Short mmCIF file of C-alpha atoms and ligand atoms in Angstrom, two decimals:
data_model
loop_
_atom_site.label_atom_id
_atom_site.label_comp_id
_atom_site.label_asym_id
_atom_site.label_seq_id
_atom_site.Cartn_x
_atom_site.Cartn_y
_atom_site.Cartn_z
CA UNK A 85 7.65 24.26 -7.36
CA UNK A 86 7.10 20.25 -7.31
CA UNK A 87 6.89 18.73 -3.63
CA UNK A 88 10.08 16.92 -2.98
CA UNK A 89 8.22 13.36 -2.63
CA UNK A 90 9.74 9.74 -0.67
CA UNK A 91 8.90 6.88 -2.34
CA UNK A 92 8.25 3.46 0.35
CA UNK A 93 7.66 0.31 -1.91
CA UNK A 94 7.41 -3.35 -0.51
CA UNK A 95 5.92 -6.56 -0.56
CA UNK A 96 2.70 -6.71 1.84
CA UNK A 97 3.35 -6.41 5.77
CA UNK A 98 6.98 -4.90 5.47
CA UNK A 99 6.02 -2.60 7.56
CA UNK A 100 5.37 0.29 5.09
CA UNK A 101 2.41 2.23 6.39
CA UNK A 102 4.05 2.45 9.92
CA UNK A 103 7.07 3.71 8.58
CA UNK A 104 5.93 5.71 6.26
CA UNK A 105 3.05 7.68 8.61
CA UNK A 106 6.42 7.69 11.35
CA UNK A 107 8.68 9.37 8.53
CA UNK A 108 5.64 11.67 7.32
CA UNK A 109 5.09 13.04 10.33
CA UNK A 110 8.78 13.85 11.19
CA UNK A 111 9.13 15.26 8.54
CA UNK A 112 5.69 17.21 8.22
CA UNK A 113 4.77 15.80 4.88
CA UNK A 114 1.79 14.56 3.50
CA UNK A 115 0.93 10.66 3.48
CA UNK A 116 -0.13 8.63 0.63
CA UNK A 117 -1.42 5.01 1.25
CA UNK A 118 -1.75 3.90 -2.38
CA UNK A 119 -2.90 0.72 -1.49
CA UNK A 120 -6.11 1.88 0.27
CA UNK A 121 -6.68 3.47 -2.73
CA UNK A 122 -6.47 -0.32 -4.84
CA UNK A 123 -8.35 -1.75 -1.16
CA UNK A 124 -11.19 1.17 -1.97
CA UNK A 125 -11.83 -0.50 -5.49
CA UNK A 126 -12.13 -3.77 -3.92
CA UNK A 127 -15.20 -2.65 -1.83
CA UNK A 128 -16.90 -0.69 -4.48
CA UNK A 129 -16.99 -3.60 -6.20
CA UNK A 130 -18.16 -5.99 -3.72
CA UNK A 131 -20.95 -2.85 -2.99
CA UNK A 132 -22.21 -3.18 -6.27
CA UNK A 133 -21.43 -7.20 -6.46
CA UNK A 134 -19.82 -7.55 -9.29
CA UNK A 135 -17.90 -10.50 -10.21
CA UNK A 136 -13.83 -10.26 -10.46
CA UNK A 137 -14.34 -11.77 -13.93
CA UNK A 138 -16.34 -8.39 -15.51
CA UNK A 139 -13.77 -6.61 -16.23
CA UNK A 140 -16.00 -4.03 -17.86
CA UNK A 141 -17.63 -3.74 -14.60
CA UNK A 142 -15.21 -3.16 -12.34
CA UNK A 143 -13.83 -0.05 -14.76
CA UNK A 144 -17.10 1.57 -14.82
CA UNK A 145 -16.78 1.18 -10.86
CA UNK A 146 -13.19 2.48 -10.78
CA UNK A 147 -14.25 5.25 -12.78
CA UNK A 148 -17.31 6.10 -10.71
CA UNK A 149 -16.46 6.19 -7.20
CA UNK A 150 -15.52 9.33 -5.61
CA UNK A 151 -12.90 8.37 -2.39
CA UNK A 152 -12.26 10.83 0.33
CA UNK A 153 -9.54 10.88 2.78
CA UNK A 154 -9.02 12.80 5.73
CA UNK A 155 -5.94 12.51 7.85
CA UNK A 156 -5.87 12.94 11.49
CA UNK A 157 -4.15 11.01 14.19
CA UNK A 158 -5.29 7.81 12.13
CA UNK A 159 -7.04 7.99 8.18
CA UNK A 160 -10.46 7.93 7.70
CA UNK A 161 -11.61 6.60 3.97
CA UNK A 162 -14.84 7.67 3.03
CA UNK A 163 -16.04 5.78 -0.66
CA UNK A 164 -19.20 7.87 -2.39
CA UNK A 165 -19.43 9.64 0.99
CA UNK A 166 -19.19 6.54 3.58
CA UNK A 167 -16.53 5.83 6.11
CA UNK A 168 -15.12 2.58 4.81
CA UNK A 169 -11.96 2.67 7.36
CA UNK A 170 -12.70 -0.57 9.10
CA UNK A 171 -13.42 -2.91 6.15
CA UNK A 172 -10.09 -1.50 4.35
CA UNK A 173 -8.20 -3.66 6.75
CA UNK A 174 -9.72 -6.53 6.31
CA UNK A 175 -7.66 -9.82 5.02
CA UNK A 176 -10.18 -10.30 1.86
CA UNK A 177 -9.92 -6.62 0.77
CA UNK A 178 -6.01 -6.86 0.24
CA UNK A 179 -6.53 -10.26 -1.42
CA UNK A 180 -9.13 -8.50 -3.96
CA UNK A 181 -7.26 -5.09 -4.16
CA UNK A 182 -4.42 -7.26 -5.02
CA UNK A 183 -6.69 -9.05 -8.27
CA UNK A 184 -8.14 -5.59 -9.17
CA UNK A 185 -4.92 -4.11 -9.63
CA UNK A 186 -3.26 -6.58 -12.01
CA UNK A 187 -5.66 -4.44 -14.53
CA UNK A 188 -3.85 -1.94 -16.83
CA UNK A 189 -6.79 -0.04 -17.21
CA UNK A 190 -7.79 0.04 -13.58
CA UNK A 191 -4.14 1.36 -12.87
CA UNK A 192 -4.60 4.07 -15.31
CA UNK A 193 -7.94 5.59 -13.98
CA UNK A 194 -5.82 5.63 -10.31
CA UNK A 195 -2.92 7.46 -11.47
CA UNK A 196 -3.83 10.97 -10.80
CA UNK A 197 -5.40 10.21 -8.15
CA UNK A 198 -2.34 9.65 -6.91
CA UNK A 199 -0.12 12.06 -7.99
CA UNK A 200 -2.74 14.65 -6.33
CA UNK A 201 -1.08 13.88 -3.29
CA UNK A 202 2.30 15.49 -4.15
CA UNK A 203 1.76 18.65 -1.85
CA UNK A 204 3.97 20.79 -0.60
CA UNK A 205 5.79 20.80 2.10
CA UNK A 206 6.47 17.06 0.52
CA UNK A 207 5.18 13.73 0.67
CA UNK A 208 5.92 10.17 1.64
CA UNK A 209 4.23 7.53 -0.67
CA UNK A 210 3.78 3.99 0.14
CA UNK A 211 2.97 1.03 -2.63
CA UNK A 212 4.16 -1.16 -4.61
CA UNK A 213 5.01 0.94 -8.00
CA UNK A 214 5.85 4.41 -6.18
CA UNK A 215 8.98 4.75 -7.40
CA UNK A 216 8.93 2.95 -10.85
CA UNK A 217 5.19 4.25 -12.44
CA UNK A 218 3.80 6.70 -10.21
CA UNK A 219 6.47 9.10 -8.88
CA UNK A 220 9.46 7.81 -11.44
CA UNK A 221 11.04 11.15 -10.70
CA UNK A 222 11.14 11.15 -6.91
CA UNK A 223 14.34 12.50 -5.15
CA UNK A 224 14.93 9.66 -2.73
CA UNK A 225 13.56 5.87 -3.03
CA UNK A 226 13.17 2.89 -0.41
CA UNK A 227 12.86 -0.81 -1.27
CA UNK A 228 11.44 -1.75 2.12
CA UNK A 229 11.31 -5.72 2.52
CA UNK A 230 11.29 -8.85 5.11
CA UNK A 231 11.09 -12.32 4.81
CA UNK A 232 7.69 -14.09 4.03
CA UNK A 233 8.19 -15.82 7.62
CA UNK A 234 8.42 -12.72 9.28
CA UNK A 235 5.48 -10.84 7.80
CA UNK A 236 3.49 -13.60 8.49
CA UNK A 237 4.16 -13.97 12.09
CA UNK A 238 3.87 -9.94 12.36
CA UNK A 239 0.30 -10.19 10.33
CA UNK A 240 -0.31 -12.74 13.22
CA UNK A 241 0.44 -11.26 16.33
CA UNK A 242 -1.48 -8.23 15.11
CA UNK A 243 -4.08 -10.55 14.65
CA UNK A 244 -4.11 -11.70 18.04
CA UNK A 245 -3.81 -8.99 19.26
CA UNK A 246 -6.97 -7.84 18.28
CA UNK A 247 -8.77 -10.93 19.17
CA UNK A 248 -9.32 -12.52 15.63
CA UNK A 249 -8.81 -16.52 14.72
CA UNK A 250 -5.89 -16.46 12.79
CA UNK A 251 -3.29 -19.40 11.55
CA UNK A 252 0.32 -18.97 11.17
CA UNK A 253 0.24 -21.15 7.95
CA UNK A 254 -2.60 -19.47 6.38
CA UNK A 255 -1.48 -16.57 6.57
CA UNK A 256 2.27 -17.19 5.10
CA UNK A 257 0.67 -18.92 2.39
CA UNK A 258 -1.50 -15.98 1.36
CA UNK A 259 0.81 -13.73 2.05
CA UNK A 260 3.27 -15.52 -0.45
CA UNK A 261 0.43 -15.47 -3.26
CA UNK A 262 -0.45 -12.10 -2.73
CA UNK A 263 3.56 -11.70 -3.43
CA UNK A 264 3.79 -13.99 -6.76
CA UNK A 265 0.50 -11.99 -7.87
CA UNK A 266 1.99 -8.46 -7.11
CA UNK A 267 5.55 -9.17 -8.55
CA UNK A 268 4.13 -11.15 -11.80
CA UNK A 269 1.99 -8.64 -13.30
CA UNK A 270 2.43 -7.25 -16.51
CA UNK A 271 1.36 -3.56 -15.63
CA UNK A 272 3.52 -1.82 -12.89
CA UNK A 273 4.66 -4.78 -10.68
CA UNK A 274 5.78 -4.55 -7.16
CA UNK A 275 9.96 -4.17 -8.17
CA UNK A 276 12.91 -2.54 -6.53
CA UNK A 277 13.27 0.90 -8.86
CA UNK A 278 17.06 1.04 -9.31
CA UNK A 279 17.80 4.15 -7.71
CA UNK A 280 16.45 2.37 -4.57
CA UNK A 281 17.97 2.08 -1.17
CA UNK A 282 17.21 -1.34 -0.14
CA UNK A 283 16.09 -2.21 3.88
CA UNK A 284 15.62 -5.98 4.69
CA UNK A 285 13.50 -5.38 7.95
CA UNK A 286 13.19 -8.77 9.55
CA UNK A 287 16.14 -8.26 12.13
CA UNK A 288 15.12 -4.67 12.66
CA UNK A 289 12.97 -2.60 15.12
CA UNK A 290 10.38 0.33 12.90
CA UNK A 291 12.67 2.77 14.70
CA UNK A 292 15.73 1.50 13.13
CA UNK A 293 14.25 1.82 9.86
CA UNK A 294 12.23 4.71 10.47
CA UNK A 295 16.70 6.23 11.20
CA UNK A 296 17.50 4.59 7.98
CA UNK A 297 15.00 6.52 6.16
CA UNK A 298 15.50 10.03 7.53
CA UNK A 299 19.06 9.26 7.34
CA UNK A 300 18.91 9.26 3.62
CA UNK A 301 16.39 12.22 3.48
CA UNK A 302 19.16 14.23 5.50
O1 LIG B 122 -0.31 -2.18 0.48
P1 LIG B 122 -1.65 -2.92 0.59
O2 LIG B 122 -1.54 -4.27 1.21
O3 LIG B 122 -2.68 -2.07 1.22
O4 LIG B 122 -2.11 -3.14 -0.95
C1 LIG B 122 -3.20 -3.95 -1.29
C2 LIG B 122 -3.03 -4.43 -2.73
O5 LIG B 122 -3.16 -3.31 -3.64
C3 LIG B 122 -1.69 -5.03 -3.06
O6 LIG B 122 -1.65 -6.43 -2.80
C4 LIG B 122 -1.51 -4.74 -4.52
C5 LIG B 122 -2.27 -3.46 -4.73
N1 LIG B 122 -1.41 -2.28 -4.82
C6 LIG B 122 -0.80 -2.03 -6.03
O7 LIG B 122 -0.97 -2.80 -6.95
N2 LIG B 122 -0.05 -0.92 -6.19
C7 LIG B 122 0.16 -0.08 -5.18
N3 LIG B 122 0.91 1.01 -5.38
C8 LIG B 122 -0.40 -0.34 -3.91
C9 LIG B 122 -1.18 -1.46 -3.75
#
């Protein structure tokens, strides 16, 4: 039998990932972060230093590296054996996962890897082309979203929080490139599959969307 799967897609700092490891583990499924699978790529490359132009490069990397994941109470990436959690985080990884993955051919080598997640009991998968490439056939679809302004004071505060220089401005302007770049691709970009229930998250709490979603699984 195929795992029933959830499909979370969004623009960057919607709040995805928490709502999607909050829905996951009420509902005991499995978890995929796709994009830490696109953020993995972007520091095997800069490991082996090679240049966003060489495109033949960067396949033979995609192709290569072996990624690991182990989920606890928080996931631990390991790339070619080596825990690569902390850098996956990092401001410049999304901004070069985000390049790598305007490649077709990059995209293709990932796609198993990705549906080797659907497991039963089920699985909740966050991205940006969840329900449209990856997992076309999933039973139940999200469209999770928030205004630029909002994700950017959210990236922010987090920010703070953890003691790093940040600026508001910066931010919201990388945050609204990393948009443009994610939406305008030709292969797979970030879009609202039609059979989508759409959340606008700025006004809301995670636990109001974190209802929303389980609503619709019930
Ligand atoms: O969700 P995230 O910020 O970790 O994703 C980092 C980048 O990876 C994102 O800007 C675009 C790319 N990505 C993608 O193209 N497709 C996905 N399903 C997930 C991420």
């Amino acid at each position: 039998m195929l795992a029933p799967v959830l499909t979370i897609d969004g623009p960057s700092g919607a709040g995805k990932g928490t709502v999607s490891r909050l829905v996951a583990k009420k509902l005991g499924w499995h978890y995929l972060d796709s994009g830490s699978i696109y953020r993995s790529v972007a520091i095997a490359i800069q490991n082996a230093s090679v240049d966003l132009a060489n495109i033949s490069d960067i396949i033979k990397v995609t192709q290569a590296m072996v990624l690991g994941f182990e989920c606890g109470d928080t996931l631990i990436v390991k790339l070619n054996g080596i825990d690569i959690t902390d850098q996956l985080g990092l401001e410049s990884t999304g901004n070069i996962a985000s390049q790598v993955a305007v490649l077709p051919e990059v995209r293709a080598i990932l796609l198993q890897k990705q549906k080797d997640f659907r497991q039963l009991p089920g699985l909740v998968a966050d991205g940006r082309d969840m329900g449209t490439v990856v997992f076309p056939d999933a039973g139940n679809k999200v469209f999770l979203t928030a205004s630029a302004e909002k994700r950017a004071e959210r990236r922010y505060k987090q920010l703070i929080e953890k003691e790093i220089d940040a600026n508001l401005a910066k931010i919201k302007s990388e945050i609204e490139a990393r948009d443009r770049r994610d939406m305008e691709r030709e292969t797979a970009p970030l879009a609202m599959a039609s059979d989508a229930l759409y959340i606008d998250s700025s006004e809301m709490t995670i636990n109001s969307v974190v209802e929303e979603v389980i609503k619709l699984i019930r």
